[in-house]
Short mmCIF file of C-alpha atoms and ligand atoms in Angstrom, two decimals:
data_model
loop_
_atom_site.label_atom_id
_atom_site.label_comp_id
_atom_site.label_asym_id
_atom_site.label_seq_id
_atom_site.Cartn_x
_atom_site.Cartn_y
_atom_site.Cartn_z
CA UNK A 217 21.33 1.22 -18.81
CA UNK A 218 22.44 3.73 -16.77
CA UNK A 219 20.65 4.81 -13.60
CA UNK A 220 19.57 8.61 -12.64
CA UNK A 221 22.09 10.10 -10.38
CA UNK A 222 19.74 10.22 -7.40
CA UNK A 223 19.59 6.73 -7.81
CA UNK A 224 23.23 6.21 -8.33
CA UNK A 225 24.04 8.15 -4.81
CA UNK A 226 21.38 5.79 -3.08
CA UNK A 227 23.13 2.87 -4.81
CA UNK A 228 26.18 3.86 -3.59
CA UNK A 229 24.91 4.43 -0.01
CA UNK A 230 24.68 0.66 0.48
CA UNK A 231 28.40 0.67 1.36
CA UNK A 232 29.06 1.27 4.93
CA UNK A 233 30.57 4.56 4.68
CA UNK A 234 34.58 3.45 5.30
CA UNK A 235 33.67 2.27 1.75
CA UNK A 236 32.90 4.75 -0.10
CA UNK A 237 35.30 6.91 0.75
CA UNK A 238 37.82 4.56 -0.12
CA UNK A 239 40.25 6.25 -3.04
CA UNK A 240 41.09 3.56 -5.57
CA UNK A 241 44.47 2.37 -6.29
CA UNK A 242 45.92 3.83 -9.09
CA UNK A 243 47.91 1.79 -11.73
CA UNK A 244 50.57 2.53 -14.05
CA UNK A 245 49.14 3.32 -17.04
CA UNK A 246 49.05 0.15 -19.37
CA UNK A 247 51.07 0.49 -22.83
CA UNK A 248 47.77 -0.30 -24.88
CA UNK A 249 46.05 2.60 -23.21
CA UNK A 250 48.91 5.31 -24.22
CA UNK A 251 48.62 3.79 -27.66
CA UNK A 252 45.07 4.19 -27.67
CA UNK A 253 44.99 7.58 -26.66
CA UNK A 254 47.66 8.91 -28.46
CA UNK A 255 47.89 6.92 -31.18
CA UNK A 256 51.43 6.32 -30.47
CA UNK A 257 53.07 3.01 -32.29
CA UNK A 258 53.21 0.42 -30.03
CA UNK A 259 56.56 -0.42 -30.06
CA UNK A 260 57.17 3.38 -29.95
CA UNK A 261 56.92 3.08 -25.93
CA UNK A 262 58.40 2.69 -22.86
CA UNK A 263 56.39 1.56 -19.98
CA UNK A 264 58.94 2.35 -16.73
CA UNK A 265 55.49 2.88 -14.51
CA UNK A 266 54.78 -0.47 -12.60
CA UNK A 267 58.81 -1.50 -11.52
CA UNK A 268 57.93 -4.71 -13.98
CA UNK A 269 61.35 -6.65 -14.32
CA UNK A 270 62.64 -5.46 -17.98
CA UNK A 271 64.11 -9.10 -18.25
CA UNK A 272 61.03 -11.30 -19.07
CA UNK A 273 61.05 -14.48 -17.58
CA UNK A 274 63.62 -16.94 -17.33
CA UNK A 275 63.92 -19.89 -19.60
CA UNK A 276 63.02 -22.55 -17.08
CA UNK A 277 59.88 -20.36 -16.37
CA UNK A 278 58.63 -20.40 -19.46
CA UNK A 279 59.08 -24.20 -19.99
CA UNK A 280 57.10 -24.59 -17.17
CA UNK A 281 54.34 -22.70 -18.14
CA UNK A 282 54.44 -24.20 -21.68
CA UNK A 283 54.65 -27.43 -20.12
CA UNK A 284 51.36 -26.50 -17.77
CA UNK A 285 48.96 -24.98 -20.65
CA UNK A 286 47.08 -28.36 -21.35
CA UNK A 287 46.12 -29.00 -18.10
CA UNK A 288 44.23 -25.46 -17.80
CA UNK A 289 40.94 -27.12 -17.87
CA UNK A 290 41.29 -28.41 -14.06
CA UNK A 291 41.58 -26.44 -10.98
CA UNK A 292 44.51 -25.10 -9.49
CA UNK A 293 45.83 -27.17 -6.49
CA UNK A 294 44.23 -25.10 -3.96
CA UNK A 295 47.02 -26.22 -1.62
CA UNK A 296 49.86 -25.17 -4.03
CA UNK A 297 51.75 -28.29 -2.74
CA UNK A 298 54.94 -27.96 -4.93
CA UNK A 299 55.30 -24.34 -4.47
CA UNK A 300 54.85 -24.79 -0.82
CA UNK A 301 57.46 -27.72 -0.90
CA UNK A 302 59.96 -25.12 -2.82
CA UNK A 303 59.35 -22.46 -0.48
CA UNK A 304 59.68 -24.33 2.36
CA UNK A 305 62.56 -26.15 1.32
CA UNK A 306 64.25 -22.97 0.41
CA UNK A 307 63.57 -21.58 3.67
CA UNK A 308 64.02 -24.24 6.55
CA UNK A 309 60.50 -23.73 7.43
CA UNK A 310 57.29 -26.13 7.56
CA UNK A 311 55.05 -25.93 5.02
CA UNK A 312 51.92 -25.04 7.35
CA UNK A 313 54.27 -21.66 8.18
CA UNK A 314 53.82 -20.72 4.37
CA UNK A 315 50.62 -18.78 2.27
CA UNK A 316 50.23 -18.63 -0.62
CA UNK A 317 48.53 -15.52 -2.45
CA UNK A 318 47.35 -14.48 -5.81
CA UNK A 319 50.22 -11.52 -5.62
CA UNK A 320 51.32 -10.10 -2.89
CA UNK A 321 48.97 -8.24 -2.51
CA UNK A 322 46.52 -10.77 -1.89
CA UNK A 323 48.58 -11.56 1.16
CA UNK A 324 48.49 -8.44 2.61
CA UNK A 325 44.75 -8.71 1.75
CA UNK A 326 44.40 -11.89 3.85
CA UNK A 327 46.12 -10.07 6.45
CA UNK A 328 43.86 -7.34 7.25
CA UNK A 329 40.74 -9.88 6.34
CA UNK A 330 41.72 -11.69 8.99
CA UNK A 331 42.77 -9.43 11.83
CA UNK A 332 41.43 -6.11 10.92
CA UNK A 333 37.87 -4.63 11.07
CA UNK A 334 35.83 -1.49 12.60
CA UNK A 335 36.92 -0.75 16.23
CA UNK A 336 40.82 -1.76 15.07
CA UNK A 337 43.49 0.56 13.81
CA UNK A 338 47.08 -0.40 12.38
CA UNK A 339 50.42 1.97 12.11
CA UNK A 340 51.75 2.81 8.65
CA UNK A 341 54.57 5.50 7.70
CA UNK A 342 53.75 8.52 5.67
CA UNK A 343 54.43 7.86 2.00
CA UNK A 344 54.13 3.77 2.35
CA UNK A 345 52.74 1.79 -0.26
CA UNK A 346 49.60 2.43 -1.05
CA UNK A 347 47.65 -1.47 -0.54
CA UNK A 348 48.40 -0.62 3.65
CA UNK A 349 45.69 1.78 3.90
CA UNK A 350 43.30 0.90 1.37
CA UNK A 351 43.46 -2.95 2.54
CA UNK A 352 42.69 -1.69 6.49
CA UNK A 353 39.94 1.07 5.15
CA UNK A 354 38.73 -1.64 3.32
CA UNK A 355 38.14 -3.44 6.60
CA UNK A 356 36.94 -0.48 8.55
CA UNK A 357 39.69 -0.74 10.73
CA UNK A 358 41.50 3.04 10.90
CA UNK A 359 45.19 3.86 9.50
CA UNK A 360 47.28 5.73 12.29
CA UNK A 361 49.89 7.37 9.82
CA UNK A 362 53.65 7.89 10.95
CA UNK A 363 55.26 10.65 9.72
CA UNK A 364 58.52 9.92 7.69
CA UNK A 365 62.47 10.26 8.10
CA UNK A 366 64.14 11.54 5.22
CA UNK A 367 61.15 9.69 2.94
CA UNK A 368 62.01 6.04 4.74
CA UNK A 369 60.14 4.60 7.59
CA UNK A 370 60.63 5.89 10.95
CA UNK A 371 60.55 2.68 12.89
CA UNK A 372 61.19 3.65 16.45
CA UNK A 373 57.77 6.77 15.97
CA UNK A 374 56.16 3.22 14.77
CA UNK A 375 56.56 1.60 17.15
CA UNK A 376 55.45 4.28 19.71
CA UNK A 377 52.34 4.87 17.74
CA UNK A 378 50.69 1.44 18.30
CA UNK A 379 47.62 1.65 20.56
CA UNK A 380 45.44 -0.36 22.38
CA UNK A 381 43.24 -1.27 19.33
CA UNK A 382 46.40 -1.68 16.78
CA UNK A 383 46.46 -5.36 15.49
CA UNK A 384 48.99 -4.81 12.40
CA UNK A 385 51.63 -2.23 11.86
CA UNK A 386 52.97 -2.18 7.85
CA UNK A 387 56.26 -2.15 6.42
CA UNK A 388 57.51 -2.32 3.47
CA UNK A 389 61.41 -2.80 3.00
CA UNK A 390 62.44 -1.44 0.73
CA UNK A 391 59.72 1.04 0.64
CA UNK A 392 57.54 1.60 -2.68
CA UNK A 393 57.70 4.58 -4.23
CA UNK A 394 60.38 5.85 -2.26
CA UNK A 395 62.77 3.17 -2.43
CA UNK A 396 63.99 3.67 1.29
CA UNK A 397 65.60 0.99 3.19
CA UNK A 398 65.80 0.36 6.85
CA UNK A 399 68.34 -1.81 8.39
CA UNK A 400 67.99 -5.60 10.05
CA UNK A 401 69.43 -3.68 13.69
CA UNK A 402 66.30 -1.26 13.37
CA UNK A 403 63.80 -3.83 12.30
CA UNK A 404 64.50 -6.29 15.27
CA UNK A 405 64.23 -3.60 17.72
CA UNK A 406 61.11 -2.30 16.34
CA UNK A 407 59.78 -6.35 16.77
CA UNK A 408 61.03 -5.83 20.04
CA UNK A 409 59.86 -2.89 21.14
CA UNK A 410 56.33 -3.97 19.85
CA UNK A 411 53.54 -5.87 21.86
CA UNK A 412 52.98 -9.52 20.15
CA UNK A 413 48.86 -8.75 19.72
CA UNK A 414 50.34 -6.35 16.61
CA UNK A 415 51.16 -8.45 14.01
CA UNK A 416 54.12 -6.91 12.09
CA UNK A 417 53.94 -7.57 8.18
CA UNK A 418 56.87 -7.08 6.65
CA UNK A 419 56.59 -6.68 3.05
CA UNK A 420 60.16 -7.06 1.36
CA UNK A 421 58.58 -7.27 -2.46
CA UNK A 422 61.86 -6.22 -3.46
CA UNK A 423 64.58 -8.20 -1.24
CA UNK A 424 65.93 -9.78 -4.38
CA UNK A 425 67.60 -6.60 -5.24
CA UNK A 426 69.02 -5.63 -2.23
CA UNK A 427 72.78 -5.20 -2.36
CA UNK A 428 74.92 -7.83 -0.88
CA UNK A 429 75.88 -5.56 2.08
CA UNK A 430 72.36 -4.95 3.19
CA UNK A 431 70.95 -8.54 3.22
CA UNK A 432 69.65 -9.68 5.87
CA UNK A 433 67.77 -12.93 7.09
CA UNK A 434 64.70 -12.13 8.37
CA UNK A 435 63.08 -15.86 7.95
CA UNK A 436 65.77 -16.57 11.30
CA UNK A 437 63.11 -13.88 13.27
CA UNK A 438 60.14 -16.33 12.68
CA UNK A 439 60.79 -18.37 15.24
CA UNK A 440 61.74 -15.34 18.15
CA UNK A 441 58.73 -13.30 16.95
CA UNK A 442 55.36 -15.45 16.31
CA UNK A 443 53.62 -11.75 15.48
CA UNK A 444 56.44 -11.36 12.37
CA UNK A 445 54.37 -11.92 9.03
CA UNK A 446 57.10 -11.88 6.17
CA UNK A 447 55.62 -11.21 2.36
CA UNK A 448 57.40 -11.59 -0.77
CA UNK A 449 56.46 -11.53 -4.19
CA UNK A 450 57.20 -13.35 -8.00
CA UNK A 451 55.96 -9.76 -9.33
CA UNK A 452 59.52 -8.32 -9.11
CA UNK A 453 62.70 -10.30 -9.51
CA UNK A 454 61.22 -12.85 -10.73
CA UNK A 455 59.18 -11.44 -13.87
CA UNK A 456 56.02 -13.04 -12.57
CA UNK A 457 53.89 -9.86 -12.51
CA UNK A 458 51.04 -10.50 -15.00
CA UNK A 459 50.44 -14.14 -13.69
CA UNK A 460 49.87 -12.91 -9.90
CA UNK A 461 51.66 -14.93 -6.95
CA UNK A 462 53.47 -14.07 -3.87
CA UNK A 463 53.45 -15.78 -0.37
CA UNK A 464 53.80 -15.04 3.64
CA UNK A 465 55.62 -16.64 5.81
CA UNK A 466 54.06 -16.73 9.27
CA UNK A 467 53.63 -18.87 12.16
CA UNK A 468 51.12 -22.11 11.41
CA UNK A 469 49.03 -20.71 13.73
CA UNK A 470 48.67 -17.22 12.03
CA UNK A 471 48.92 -18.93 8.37
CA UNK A 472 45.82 -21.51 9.63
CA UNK A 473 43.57 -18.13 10.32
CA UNK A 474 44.45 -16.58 7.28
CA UNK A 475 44.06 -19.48 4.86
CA UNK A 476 40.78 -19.59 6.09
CA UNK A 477 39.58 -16.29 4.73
CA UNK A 478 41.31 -16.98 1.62
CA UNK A 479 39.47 -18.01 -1.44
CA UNK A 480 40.04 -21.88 -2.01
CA UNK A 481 41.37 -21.59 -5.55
CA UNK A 482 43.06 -17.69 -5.03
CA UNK A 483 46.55 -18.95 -7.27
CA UNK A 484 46.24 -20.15 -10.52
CA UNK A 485 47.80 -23.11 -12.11
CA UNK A 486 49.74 -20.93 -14.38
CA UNK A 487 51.39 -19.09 -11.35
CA UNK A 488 52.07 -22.28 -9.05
CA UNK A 489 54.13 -23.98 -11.66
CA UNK A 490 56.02 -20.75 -13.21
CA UNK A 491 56.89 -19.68 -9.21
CA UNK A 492 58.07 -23.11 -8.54
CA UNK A 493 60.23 -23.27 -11.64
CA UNK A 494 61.00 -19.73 -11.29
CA UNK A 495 62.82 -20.32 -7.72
CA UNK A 496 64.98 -22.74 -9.47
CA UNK A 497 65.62 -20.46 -12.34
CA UNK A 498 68.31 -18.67 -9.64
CA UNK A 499 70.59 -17.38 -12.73
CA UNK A 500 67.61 -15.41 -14.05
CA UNK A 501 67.21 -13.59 -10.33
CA UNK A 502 71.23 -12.87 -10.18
CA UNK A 503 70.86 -11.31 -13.55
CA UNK A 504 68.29 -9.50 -12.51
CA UNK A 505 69.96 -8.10 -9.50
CA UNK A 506 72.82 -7.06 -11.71
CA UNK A 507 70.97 -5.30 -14.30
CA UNK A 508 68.96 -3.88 -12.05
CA UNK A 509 72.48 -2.65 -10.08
CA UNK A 510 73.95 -1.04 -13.32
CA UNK A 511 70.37 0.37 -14.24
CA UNK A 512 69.90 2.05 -10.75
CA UNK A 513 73.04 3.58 -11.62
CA UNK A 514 72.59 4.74 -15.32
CA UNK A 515 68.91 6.81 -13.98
CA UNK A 516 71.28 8.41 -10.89
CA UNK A 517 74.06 9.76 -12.94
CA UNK A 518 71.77 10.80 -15.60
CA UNK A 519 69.00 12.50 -13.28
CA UNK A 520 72.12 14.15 -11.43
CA UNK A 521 73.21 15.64 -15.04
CA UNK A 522 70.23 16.90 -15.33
CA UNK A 523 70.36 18.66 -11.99
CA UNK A 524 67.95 17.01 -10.04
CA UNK A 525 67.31 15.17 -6.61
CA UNK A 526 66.44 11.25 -6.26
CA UNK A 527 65.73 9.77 -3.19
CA UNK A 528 68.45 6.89 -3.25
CA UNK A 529 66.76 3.58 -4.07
CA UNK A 530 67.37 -0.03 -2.71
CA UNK A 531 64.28 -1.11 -5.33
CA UNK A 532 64.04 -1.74 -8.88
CA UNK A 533 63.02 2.01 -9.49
CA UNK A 534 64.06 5.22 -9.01
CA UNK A 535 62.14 8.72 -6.96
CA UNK A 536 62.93 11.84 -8.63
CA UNK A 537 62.13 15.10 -7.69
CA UNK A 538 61.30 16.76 -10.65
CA UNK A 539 59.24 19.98 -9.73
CA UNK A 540 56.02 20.28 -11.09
CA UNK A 541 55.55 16.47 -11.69
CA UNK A 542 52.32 16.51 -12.82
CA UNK A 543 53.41 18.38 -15.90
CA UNK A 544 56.43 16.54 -16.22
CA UNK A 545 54.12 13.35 -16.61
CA UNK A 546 52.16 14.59 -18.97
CA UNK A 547 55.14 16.03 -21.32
CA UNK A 548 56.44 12.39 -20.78
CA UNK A 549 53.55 10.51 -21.82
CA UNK A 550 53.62 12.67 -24.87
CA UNK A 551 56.84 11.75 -25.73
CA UNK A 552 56.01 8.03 -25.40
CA UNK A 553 57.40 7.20 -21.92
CA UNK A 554 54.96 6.18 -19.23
CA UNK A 555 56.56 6.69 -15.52
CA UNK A 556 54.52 7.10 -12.10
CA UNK A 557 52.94 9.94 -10.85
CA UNK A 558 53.31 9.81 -6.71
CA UNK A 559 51.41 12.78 -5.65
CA UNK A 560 48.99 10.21 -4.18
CA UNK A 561 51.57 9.28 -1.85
CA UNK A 562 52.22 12.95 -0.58
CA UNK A 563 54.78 13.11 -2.88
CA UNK A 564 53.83 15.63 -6.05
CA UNK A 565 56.93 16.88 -7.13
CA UNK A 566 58.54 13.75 -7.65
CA UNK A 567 58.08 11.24 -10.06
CA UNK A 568 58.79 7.46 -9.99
CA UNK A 569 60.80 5.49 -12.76
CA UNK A 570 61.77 2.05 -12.80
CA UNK A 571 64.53 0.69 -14.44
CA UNK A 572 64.35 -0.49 -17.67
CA UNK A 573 66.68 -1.83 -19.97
CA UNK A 574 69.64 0.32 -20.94
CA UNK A 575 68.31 1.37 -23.41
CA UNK A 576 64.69 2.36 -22.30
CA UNK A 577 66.67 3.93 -19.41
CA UNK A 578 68.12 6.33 -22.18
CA UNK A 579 65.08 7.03 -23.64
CA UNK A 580 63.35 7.99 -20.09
CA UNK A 581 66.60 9.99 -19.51
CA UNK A 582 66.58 12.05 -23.12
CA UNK A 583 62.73 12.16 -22.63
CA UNK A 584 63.21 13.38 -19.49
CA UNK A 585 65.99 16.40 -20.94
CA UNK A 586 63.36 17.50 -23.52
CA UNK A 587 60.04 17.53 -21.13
CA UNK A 588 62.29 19.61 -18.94
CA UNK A 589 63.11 22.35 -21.21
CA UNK A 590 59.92 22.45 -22.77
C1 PLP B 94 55.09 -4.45 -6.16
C2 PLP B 94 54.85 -4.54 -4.69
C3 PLP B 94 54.20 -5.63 -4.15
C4 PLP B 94 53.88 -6.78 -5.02
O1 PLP B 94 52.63 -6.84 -5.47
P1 PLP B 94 52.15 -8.18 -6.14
O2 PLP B 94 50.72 -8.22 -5.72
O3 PLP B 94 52.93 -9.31 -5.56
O4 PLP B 94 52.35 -8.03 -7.59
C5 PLP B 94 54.03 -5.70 -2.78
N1 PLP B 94 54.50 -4.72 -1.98
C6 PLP B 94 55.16 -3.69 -2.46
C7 PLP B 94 55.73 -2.68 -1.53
C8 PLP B 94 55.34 -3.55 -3.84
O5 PLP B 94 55.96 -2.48 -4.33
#
């Protein structure tokens, strides 16, 4: 039954106020939904919104998860030994420097849980991804935003912008939605330049696809900067979206505070064994990489045809300006393709595409052509 409005607005009231003023994330728009609305046919569309790897999963992955189904009556390990073992193994580290998070994003969750609140503030660049400020206004703590350099992350204004009360500063890299990279030599002197009571998360969802020459080993800072937090995802290269798992790496110390805000069974059983079998599965990542390489390349050439401006992308997705995006969207949507408005990140004449397959590429590009001339 639905309550009178007065009552609604007195309902409502019984979140502090850093609540309710929260703006709530805003997904890609899920395939079923433009089918429903539409009435499209299903297989009539192409969902390039949500930077989903257009590969699947890899066969070892999907063994494992076979494998695991049966056993979906018990708990999770709620200390996700084996992944931790793989991680950790992977990565020189201990397994107390490792958490464990149901996505990503639950990470970054734990993060400001755990050292942000009222009376705390934390630095983020203009155009970042979006989980920075909601997760701190979720906390009460208050976003100090930095404008941006040519749509990336100005680290050295970052850096400067910490005060007293700052406890985390965000990065992503590469950034989401604007694909921007900053390099290693910028990175370490922003960890330098910054006071060790700010924890610096570094969010590199999307380090699988960076190119050969911009790799860099960040894990090696762990040990030089105990305020480092490093987060990384199976959403991306790894096809794991739907099942929900990504991890930090941090210093035991840091990792020991934030495990104990997390909630004892926050990974499922489903996710533990398709990430650990999924780290094996390193053929599936280096195809991804590649595909993802030639894909990047087919949405440039074919944007530029079409006379228009992308921000150039180290990600699994493209920025385009398009003009009046909103419109473009729509036109899009129409014609079966789903792609991401970013007008919520201060960007509304572009729009964000990830890359699909070659051939949903083609149909986002040809969509594209018509929705333009329309
Ligand atoms: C996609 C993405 C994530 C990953 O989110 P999950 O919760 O792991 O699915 C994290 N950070 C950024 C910048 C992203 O774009």
């Amino acid at each position: 039954m639905n309550a009178p409005l007065s009552k609604v607005n007195e309902l409502t009231a019984l979140a502090p106020e850093y609540v309710r003023s929260i703006a709530p994330y805003q997904p890609g728009k899920p395939i079923s939904e433009l089918v429903r609305e539409l009435g499209l046919d299903e297989a009539a569309v192409v969902k390039l919104a949500s930077n989903e790897n257009p590969l699947g999963i890899g066969p070892r992955t999907r063994a494992a998860i076979d494998a695991a189904l049966g056993e979906i009556c018990r708990y999770p390990d709620g200390n996700g030994f084996e992944l931790k073992a793989a991680l950790a193994a992977r990565f020189g580290l201990d397994m107390n420097a490792i958490v464990l998070g149901n996505g990503s994003n639950d990470v970054l969750e734990l993060v400001s849980l755990a050292f942000l609140g009222p009376e705390r503030s934390a630095v983020l660049s203009a155009h970042a991804f979006a989980v920075y400020p909601l997760a701190t206004q979720a906390r009460g703590a208050r976003s100090i935003v930095v404008p941006a350099k040519q749509f990336g992350h100005d680290l050295a204004a970052m850096a400067k912008a910490v005060e007293a009360d700052t406890r985390v500063l965000w990065i992503a890299n590469p950034n989401n939605p604007t694909g921007t990279f900053a390099p290693a030599s910028e990175i370490e002197a922003l960890l330098q330049a910054v006071p060790q009571r700010v924890l610096v998360v570094l969010d590199e969802a999307y380090n699988e696809y960076l190119p050969l020459e911009s790799k860099y080993d960040s894990v090696k800072w762990l040990k030089r900067y105990p305020n480092l937090v490093i987060v990384r995802t199976f959403s991306k290269a790894y096809g794991l979206a739907g099942l929900r798992v990504g991890y930090g790496l941090v210093h035991p110390a840091l990792a020991d505070i934030m495990n104990r805000v997390r909630q004892p069974f926050n990974v499922n059983s489903l996710a533990l064994v398709a990430a650990t079998a999924a780290l094996d599965d390193m053929e599936f990542v280096a195809r991804s990489y590649a595909e993802n390489l030639k894909g990047l390349r087919q949405l440039g050439d074919g944007v530029e045809a079409l006379g228009l401006d992308a921000i150039p992308s180290f990600g699994n997705f493209l920025t385009v300006r398009v003009g009046k995006a909103a419109d473009i969207y729509k036109r899009l949507l129409k014609r079966g393709v789903i792609v991401r408005p970013v007008a919520s990140y201060g960007l509304p004449e572009h729009l964000r595409v990830s890359v699909g397959t070659a051939d949903e590429n083609a149909r986002f590009l040809a969509a594209l052509a018509a929705s333009l001339k329309e």
